[in-house]
Amino acid sequence: MVSLLCNPLATVEQLASSPSQADGVPMDLETSLRWAGCTLIQSAGILLQLPQKTIATSAILFQRFYLLSSLRSFALLDTVHASLYLSSKLTEHPTKPRDIINVTSYLLLTPSPSPISPPPGKTDPPSTPESYYVPESTYYAQRTRLLAAETSILKSCGFQTHASLPYTLCINYLQSLSALSGDVVRRSFGHLTDALLSPSLLYLTHQPNALAVAAAYLACRECGVKLPGGWWEVFDVEREELGFLVVGMRGVAQFVDEQVKVWRGRGEGIPWGLEEVDMCLERRRVMDEAMQA
Amino acid sequence: MATKGKSRWEDDEEDVAEETRRKVEKESRKKAKAEKDRLKAEQEAAVAAAAAAAAEQTAAGSDQPPTKRRRLDADATPPPAGQQDSNAPLKLLRYTPPEIVPCAHVDRYEPLNRIEEGSYGVVSRARDRETGEVVALKKLKLERETDGFPITSLREIQTLMASKHPNVVNIREIVMGDTLKDVFIVMDFIEHDLKILSEDMQEPFLQSEVKTLMLQLVSATALMHSQWIVHRDLKTSNLLMNNRGQIKVADFGLARYLGEPTPPLTQLVVTLWYRSPELLLGGKEYGTEVDMWSIGCIFGELLLKEPLLQGKNEVDQLSKIFELCGIPTEENWPGFRKLPNAKALNFPRNRLTIGSHLRARFPLLTSSGVDLLSRLLALDPSQRITAEEVLRHPYFKEDPKPKSAEMFPTFPSKAGQEKRRRHMSPSAPVRGDAPALQGDFGGLFGAQDEEEVGAGFVLRMGR
């Protein structure tokens, strides 16, 4: 059941029928919110000094959860908190709920290098600790929701929390191709981490060996490292699958740029809570009606 | 070639030319034939190799997720099809990935009766309403949890899911009740546990039976260790046994993944009687060796029909260990003095305390059996035998051979067997801080010198 090379994957039916879209969330908004959640996980994970193993597991749990649950039933922010908390336990780097909540509050309220943070200049005076301080009552409310969301995640994936990651496989593959160098590894890992944000849910549709091969392929191309023809077949990846993944991984940078523009241009914030999602949908409905009129 | 020999001295140029021509011709014919043979052989070999490769690929690509070993084999063979004919379609290793399925409701199972209640949760018998199969339901205790889903239960589920083996109890699924606090692990129901079974038996297990049980236990342990899982509570009451002579390792409540480098671990693991000396001495870094010590204790227990080392407390447990295996010295366990609880130890050094007494305790065991036991019960964890090594140990090759599991006696399925009796043995430690051994520990060992010589190695504590 659990293997180093095998992850539970989404079925075609699951990918075709999104519970969020059935609940009235348009596809582009769902894609955008999934991106926002994963970006917050990645940024918060870095500030919490969690290893990438924990961060990637967290992003995968997050994506698995919204494969089977609606964004209108489970708030984005609570799921982000809970998947970080759960993955920190699963990968033996336990983190306190308080630390997670403090860090996400900081990221969402002050300018930072993260694409999820408000752009600099908007808050003209330099941010002070008070500007991202979490009041105790807010903390307790968020913590309670975090713990409930944690069990919901476990329930929705049937406790299939195992997530095999492609990072170490990628090192092995590069080593066996005698293409191991710091630069190639850095770029491969970059592509693997990018792929966590992909709108095509690459980690829910492809096994780690294919992801590792695609990242190694791209990195070697970028660094001008020549590899023997058809080498990906040795690692059980078809040319077609490789091609799909390469396009998917290369598209992430552009996708992220678009998302950042989308949210910065709108002025309204990302709907992290359930009420905000409802408000966002209502605004869209009004806009659509105005367009039609 | 007699004519040739006769005519050798009379040869004229024509003859020589003729001879050479013929020779060349023959040579070239020979060459051509050899070439043809070679080509033919090559072709045959290629066909055979392709067929073998295809067979291997199909085997590797079958429905069952292949094991790690098989996967390596498939990798090691270069793709032969690609060398012969680059257009031939290549069969790649394919898995049928598990699906992401939400938990079912516990209503799927009809409750029958309770089996056991422990500090970790309640185990009961239930019947699958669809298939009619009887299963064991373990309800996790989550009511008191304030930090969300307990990490220990997460570990239990993760490690149990990762340990698919014929001798590990099969986990079917996780189901939930009406609230988020009701979580049940659904496992196969196994009739007996080895502890109760051996208590009910008139005679201990036969040597051949002990060998089979040990091989089953050790092969399950070898799988766990290869997956970086350490069980940390191996004991006879956690070994379930069905009526087909198979044992199943159960209760992964203390199991966890190890890492490299080893993460900080608690010493408060393993039921006292099966706990290794490095844990008792407070070692902060330990590994899969603690399971091997427990297996040594189980081996002894199967042979004796009673627990091997029944200490009353940590100190007594240590003294029982040293009584049986001899006291640790810098020679047999380099560096043991550095362990937190070993600094103040003061051992009586005499003929009775040095060296192992295993031979005397097991007079009927063959010498290779004693060798295996002494390697399992090696004080120094770095010298302790590993699970893989046990499987290759000569003890299992010599007569009597391991009895085949099908030949095991079946045991009566008593009406009361579903409700397991309370064990007369200590239970696994519960969460909390590891106790430091009491301060007068060293003094007790020191006082040993005053006791009468000849009474063996008796340690007393706090009297």
mmCIF file of N, CA, C and O in Angstrom, chain B residues 274-281 288-297 299 308-309 318 321-322 324-329 331-334 336 339 355-356 358 369-386 389-390:
data_model
loop_
_atom_site.group_PDB
_atom_site.id
_atom_site.type_symbol
_atom_site.label_atom_id
_atom_site.label_comp_id
_atom_site.label_asym_id
_atom_site.label_seq_id
_atom_site.Cartn_x
_atom_site.Cartn_y
_atom_site.Cartn_z
ATOM 1 N N TYR B 274 10.563 -6.732 28.247
ATOM 2 C CA TYR B 274 11.150 -6.902 26.912
ATOM 3 C C TYR B 274 12.049 -5.729 26.561
ATOM 4 O O TYR B 274 12.443 -5.568 25.418
ATOM 5 N N ARG B 275 12.351 -4.899 27.556
ATOM 6 C CA ARG B 275 13.074 -3.662 27.286
ATOM 7 C C ARG B 275 14.581 -3.908 27.329
ATOM 8 O O ARG B 275 15.090 -4.587 28.208
ATOM 9 N N SER B 276 15.278 -3.308 26.377
ATOM 10 C CA SER B 276 16.708 -3.584 26.218
ATOM 11 C C SER B 276 17.530 -2.781 27.225
ATOM 12 O O SER B 276 17.077 -1.764 27.743
ATOM 13 N N PRO B 277 18.751 -3.256 27.497
ATOM 14 C CA PRO B 277 19.572 -2.566 28.510
ATOM 15 C C PRO B 277 19.887 -1.119 28.137
ATOM 16 O O PRO B 277 19.929 -0.265 29.017
ATOM 17 N N GLU B 278 20.069 -0.822 26.821
ATOM 18 C CA GLU B 278 20.415 0.571 26.502
ATOM 19 C C GLU B 278 19.247 1.515 26.803
ATOM 20 O O GLU B 278 19.454 2.670 27.170
ATOM 21 N N LEU B 279 18.010 1.015 26.694
ATOM 22 C CA LEU B 279 16.859 1.847 27.052
ATOM 23 C C LEU B 279 16.784 2.012 28.565
ATOM 24 O O LEU B 279 16.542 3.103 29.077
ATOM 25 N N LEU B 280 17.015 0.914 29.277
ATOM 26 C CA LEU B 280 16.955 0.973 30.737
ATOM 27 C C LEU B 280 18.033 1.893 31.290
ATOM 28 O O LEU B 280 17.845 2.546 32.304
ATOM 29 N N LEU B 281 19.159 1.951 30.601
ATOM 30 C CA LEU B 281 20.249 2.809 31.067
ATOM 31 C C LEU B 281 20.082 4.243 30.554
ATOM 32 O O LEU B 281 20.959 5.071 30.723
ATOM 33 N N THR B 288 16.752 0.197 15.699
ATOM 34 C CA THR B 288 16.008 -1.041 15.509
ATOM 35 C C THR B 288 16.509 -2.151 16.441
ATOM 36 O O THR B 288 15.841 -3.165 16.586
ATOM 37 N N GLU B 289 17.682 -1.926 17.083
ATOM 38 C CA GLU B 289 18.226 -2.966 17.969
ATOM 39 C C GLU B 289 17.285 -3.245 19.128
ATOM 40 O O GLU B 289 17.287 -4.355 19.671
ATOM 41 N N VAL B 290 16.490 -2.246 19.544
ATOM 42 C CA VAL B 290 15.615 -2.482 20.701
ATOM 43 C C VAL B 290 14.591 -3.575 20.366
ATOM 44 O O VAL B 290 14.209 -4.355 21.242
ATOM 45 N N ASP B 291 14.160 -3.633 19.110
ATOM 46 C CA ASP B 291 13.224 -4.692 18.705
ATOM 47 C C ASP B 291 13.903 -6.061 18.745
ATOM 48 O O ASP B 291 13.273 -7.060 19.097
ATOM 49 N N MET B 292 15.186 -6.089 18.375
ATOM 50 C CA MET B 292 15.893 -7.369 18.347
ATOM 51 C C MET B 292 16.048 -7.921 19.760
ATOM 52 O O MET B 292 15.962 -9.124 19.976
ATOM 53 N N TRP B 293 16.286 -7.036 20.729
ATOM 54 C CA TRP B 293 16.333 -7.488 22.123
ATOM 55 C C TRP B 293 14.988 -8.108 22.518
ATOM 56 O O TRP B 293 14.940 -9.196 23.109
ATOM 57 N N SER B 294 13.907 -7.424 22.176
ATOM 58 C CA SER B 294 12.576 -7.951 22.517
ATOM 59 C C SER B 294 12.382 -9.324 21.874
ATOM 60 O O SER B 294 11.801 -10.228 22.494
ATOM 61 N N ILE B 295 12.864 -9.476 20.649
ATOM 62 C CA ILE B 295 12.726 -10.776 19.975
ATOM 63 C C ILE B 295 13.514 -11.843 20.728
ATOM 64 O O ILE B 295 13.066 -12.986 20.865
ATOM 65 N N GLY B 296 14.673 -11.464 21.257
ATOM 66 C CA GLY B 296 15.445 -12.399 22.075
ATOM 67 C C GLY B 296 14.639 -12.853 23.290
ATOM 68 O O GLY B 296 14.601 -14.041 23.625
ATOM 69 N N CYS B 297 13.972 -11.880 23.936
ATOM 70 C CA CYS B 297 13.155 -12.219 25.111
ATOM 71 C C CYS B 297 12.004 -13.133 24.700
ATOM 72 O O CYS B 297 11.635 -14.057 25.445
ATOM 73 N N PHE B 299 11.951 -15.226 22.143
ATOM 74 C CA PHE B 299 12.566 -16.522 21.828
ATOM 75 C C PHE B 299 12.701 -17.336 23.115
ATOM 76 O O PHE B 299 12.249 -18.492 23.200
ATOM 77 N N LEU B 308 11.044 -14.534 30.047
ATOM 78 C CA LEU B 308 12.449 -14.796 30.344
ATOM 79 C C LEU B 308 12.960 -13.915 31.471
ATOM 80 O O LEU B 308 13.629 -14.389 32.390
ATOM 81 N N LEU B 309 12.648 -12.633 31.412
ATOM 82 C CA LEU B 309 13.212 -11.687 32.376
ATOM 83 C C LEU B 309 12.074 -10.895 33.005
ATOM 84 O O LEU B 309 11.589 -9.931 32.425
ATOM 85 N N LEU B 318 17.108 -4.552 35.121
ATOM 86 C CA LEU B 318 18.525 -4.495 34.745
ATOM 87 C C LEU B 318 19.311 -5.590 35.450
ATOM 88 O O LEU B 318 20.152 -6.264 34.838
ATOM 89 N N ILE B 321 18.748 -8.846 33.867
ATOM 90 C CA ILE B 321 19.455 -8.943 32.595
ATOM 91 C C ILE B 321 20.924 -9.290 32.831
ATOM 92 O O ILE B 321 21.475 -10.204 32.216
ATOM 93 N N PHE B 322 21.546 -8.533 33.766
ATOM 94 C CA PHE B 322 22.984 -8.749 33.984
ATOM 95 C C PHE B 322 23.237 -10.121 34.610
ATOM 96 O O PHE B 322 24.274 -10.738 34.401
ATOM 97 N N LEU B 324 21.634 -12.785 33.848
ATOM 98 C CA LEU B 324 21.561 -13.783 32.771
ATOM 99 C C LEU B 324 22.689 -13.596 31.761
ATOM 100 O O LEU B 324 23.296 -14.570 31.310
ATOM 101 N N CYS B 325 22.959 -12.371 31.397
ATOM 102 C CA CYS B 325 23.880 -12.112 30.284
ATOM 103 C C CYS B 325 25.259 -11.680 30.751
ATOM 104 O O CYS B 325 26.133 -11.425 29.922
ATOM 105 N N GLY B 326 25.443 -11.536 32.046
ATOM 106 C CA GLY B 326 26.722 -11.062 32.553
ATOM 107 C C GLY B 326 26.717 -9.552 32.642
ATOM 108 O O GLY B 326 25.894 -8.878 32.018
ATOM 109 N N ILE B 327 27.630 -9.009 33.435
ATOM 110 C CA ILE B 327 27.649 -7.561 33.601
ATOM 111 C C ILE B 327 28.348 -6.918 32.417
ATOM 112 O O ILE B 327 29.200 -7.536 31.768
ATOM 113 N N PRO B 328 27.959 -5.702 32.092
ATOM 114 C CA PRO B 328 28.648 -5.013 30.994
ATOM 115 C C PRO B 328 30.036 -4.564 31.427
ATOM 116 O O PRO B 328 30.232 -4.162 32.580
ATOM 117 N N THR B 329 30.971 -4.689 30.523
ATOM 118 C CA THR B 329 32.319 -4.203 30.780
ATOM 119 C C THR B 329 32.729 -3.363 29.584
ATOM 120 O O THR B 329 32.058 -3.364 28.563
ATOM 121 N N GLU B 331 34.973 -4.013 27.712
ATOM 122 C CA GLU B 331 35.340 -4.910 26.613
ATOM 123 C C GLU B 331 34.100 -5.363 25.841
ATOM 124 O O GLU B 331 34.060 -5.290 24.624
ATOM 125 N N ASN B 332 33.056 -5.849 26.560
ATOM 126 C CA ASN B 332 31.913 -6.374 25.825
ATOM 127 C C ASN B 332 30.914 -5.296 25.421
ATOM 128 O O ASN B 332 30.027 -5.549 24.611
ATOM 129 N N TRP B 333 31.027 -4.109 25.973
ATOM 130 C CA TRP B 333 30.129 -3.021 25.577
ATOM 131 C C TRP B 333 30.879 -1.688 25.694
ATOM 132 O O TRP B 333 30.687 -0.941 26.636
ATOM 133 N N PRO B 334 31.720 -1.409 24.716
ATOM 134 C CA PRO B 334 32.518 -0.177 24.793
ATOM 135 C C PRO B 334 31.606 1.048 24.885
ATOM 136 O O PRO B 334 30.622 1.157 24.169
ATOM 137 N N PHE B 336 29.578 1.997 27.308
ATOM 138 C CA PHE B 336 28.286 1.950 28.010
ATOM 139 C C PHE B 336 28.264 2.883 29.211
ATOM 140 O O PHE B 336 27.204 3.341 29.629
ATOM 141 N N LEU B 339 26.270 6.196 29.092
ATOM 142 C CA LEU B 339 24.811 6.267 29.154
ATOM 143 C C LEU B 339 24.382 6.918 30.471
ATOM 144 O O LEU B 339 24.997 6.674 31.510
ATOM 145 N N GLY B 355 30.328 -12.928 32.258
ATOM 146 C CA GLY B 355 29.994 -13.943 31.274
ATOM 147 C C GLY B 355 28.528 -14.325 31.336
ATOM 148 O O GLY B 355 27.823 -14.068 32.308
ATOM 149 N N SER B 356 28.092 -14.964 30.266
ATOM 150 C CA SER B 356 26.675 -15.258 30.103
ATOM 151 C C SER B 356 26.294 -16.580 30.749
ATOM 152 O O SER B 356 27.081 -17.522 30.803
ATOM 153 N N LEU B 358 23.444 -18.113 29.733
ATOM 154 C CA LEU B 358 22.391 -18.613 28.850
ATOM 155 C C LEU B 358 22.445 -20.132 28.703
ATOM 156 O O LEU B 358 21.424 -20.801 28.708
ATOM 157 N N GLY B 369 21.454 -22.722 18.676
ATOM 158 C CA GLY B 369 20.333 -22.018 19.282
ATOM 159 C C GLY B 369 20.806 -21.069 20.366
ATOM 160 O O GLY B 369 20.354 -19.926 20.439
ATOM 161 N N VAL B 370 21.735 -21.551 21.191
ATOM 162 C CA VAL B 370 22.287 -20.686 22.236
ATOM 163 C C VAL B 370 23.039 -19.518 21.602
ATOM 164 O O VAL B 370 22.952 -18.375 22.065
ATOM 165 N N ASP B 371 23.727 -19.801 20.489
ATOM 166 C CA ASP B 371 24.461 -18.739 19.805
ATOM 167 C C ASP B 371 23.496 -17.653 19.332
ATOM 168 O O ASP B 371 23.735 -16.465 19.516
ATOM 169 N N LEU B 372 22.383 -18.075 18.721
ATOM 170 C CA LEU B 372 21.401 -17.098 18.243
ATOM 171 C C LEU B 372 20.850 -16.276 19.397
ATOM 172 O O LEU B 372 20.781 -15.049 19.332
ATOM 173 N N LEU B 373 20.489 -16.964 20.493
ATOM 174 C CA LEU B 373 19.920 -16.269 21.641
ATOM 175 C C LEU B 373 20.915 -15.268 22.217
ATOM 176 O O LEU B 373 20.562 -14.139 22.551
ATOM 177 N N SER B 374 22.176 -15.681 22.284
ATOM 178 C CA SER B 374 23.154 -14.778 22.881
ATOM 179 C C SER B 374 23.441 -13.587 21.959
ATOM 180 O O SER B 374 23.770 -12.505 22.418
ATOM 181 N N ARG B 375 23.270 -13.790 20.646
ATOM 182 C CA ARG B 375 23.444 -12.643 19.744
ATOM 183 C C ARG B 375 22.257 -11.687 19.819
ATOM 184 O O ARG B 375 22.400 -10.485 19.647
ATOM 185 N N LEU B 376 21.065 -12.257 20.042
ATOM 186 C CA LEU B 376 19.882 -11.398 20.206
ATOM 187 C C LEU B 376 19.952 -10.638 21.516
ATOM 188 O O LEU B 376 19.548 -9.491 21.616
ATOM 189 N N LEU B 377 20.478 -11.308 22.547
ATOM 190 C CA LEU B 377 20.575 -10.687 23.857
ATOM 191 C C LEU B 377 21.986 -10.151 24.095
ATOM 192 O O LEU B 377 22.505 -10.245 25.199
ATOM 193 N N ALA B 378 22.611 -9.624 23.059
ATOM 194 C CA ALA B 378 23.905 -8.968 23.236
ATOM 195 C C ALA B 378 23.665 -7.644 23.940
ATOM 196 O O ALA B 378 22.789 -6.871 23.532
ATOM 197 N N LEU B 379 24.433 -7.384 25.004
ATOM 198 C CA LEU B 379 24.227 -6.149 25.759
ATOM 199 C C LEU B 379 24.495 -4.938 24.895
ATOM 200 O O LEU B 379 23.735 -3.973 24.890
ATOM 201 N N ASP B 380 25.580 -4.964 24.138
ATOM 202 C CA ASP B 380 25.956 -3.840 23.301
ATOM 203 C C ASP B 380 25.062 -3.835 22.056
ATOM 204 O O ASP B 380 25.106 -4.756 21.245
ATOM 205 N N PRO B 381 24.240 -2.806 21.885
ATOM 206 C CA PRO B 381 23.325 -2.796 20.737
ATOM 207 C C PRO B 381 24.054 -2.896 19.392
ATOM 208 O O PRO B 381 23.499 -3.447 18.443
ATOM 209 N N SER B 382 25.287 -2.380 19.322
ATOM 210 C CA SER B 382 25.973 -2.418 18.033
ATOM 211 C C SER B 382 26.442 -3.833 17.698
ATOM 212 O O SER B 382 26.753 -4.129 16.548
ATOM 213 N N GLN B 383 26.505 -4.712 18.708
ATOM 214 C CA GLN B 383 26.894 -6.100 18.433
ATOM 215 C C GLN B 383 25.685 -7.016 18.285
ATOM 216 O O GLN B 383 25.824 -8.190 17.982
ATOM 217 N N ARG B 384 24.502 -6.458 18.518
ATOM 218 C CA ARG B 384 23.302 -7.299 18.458
ATOM 219 C C ARG B 384 23.015 -7.674 17.010
ATOM 220 O O ARG B 384 23.231 -6.892 16.095
ATOM 221 N N ILE B 385 22.499 -8.885 16.826
ATOM 222 C CA ILE B 385 22.235 -9.400 15.483
ATOM 223 C C ILE B 385 21.067 -8.626 14.863
ATOM 224 O O ILE B 385 20.171 -8.166 15.564
ATOM 225 N N THR B 386 21.088 -8.434 13.531
ATOM 226 C CA THR B 386 19.977 -7.746 12.863
ATOM 227 C C THR B 386 18.961 -8.774 12.373
ATOM 228 O O THR B 386 19.256 -9.971 12.293
ATOM 229 N N GLU B 389 20.090 -10.838 9.460
ATOM 230 C CA GLU B 389 21.088 -11.845 9.839
ATOM 231 C C GLU B 389 20.437 -13.038 10.525
ATOM 232 O O GLU B 389 20.858 -14.177 10.332
ATOM 233 N N VAL B 390 19.410 -12.774 11.334
ATOM 234 C CA VAL B 390 18.732 -13.877 12.023
ATOM 235 C C VAL B 390 18.173 -14.855 10.996
ATOM 236 O O VAL B 390 18.274 -16.076 11.157
#
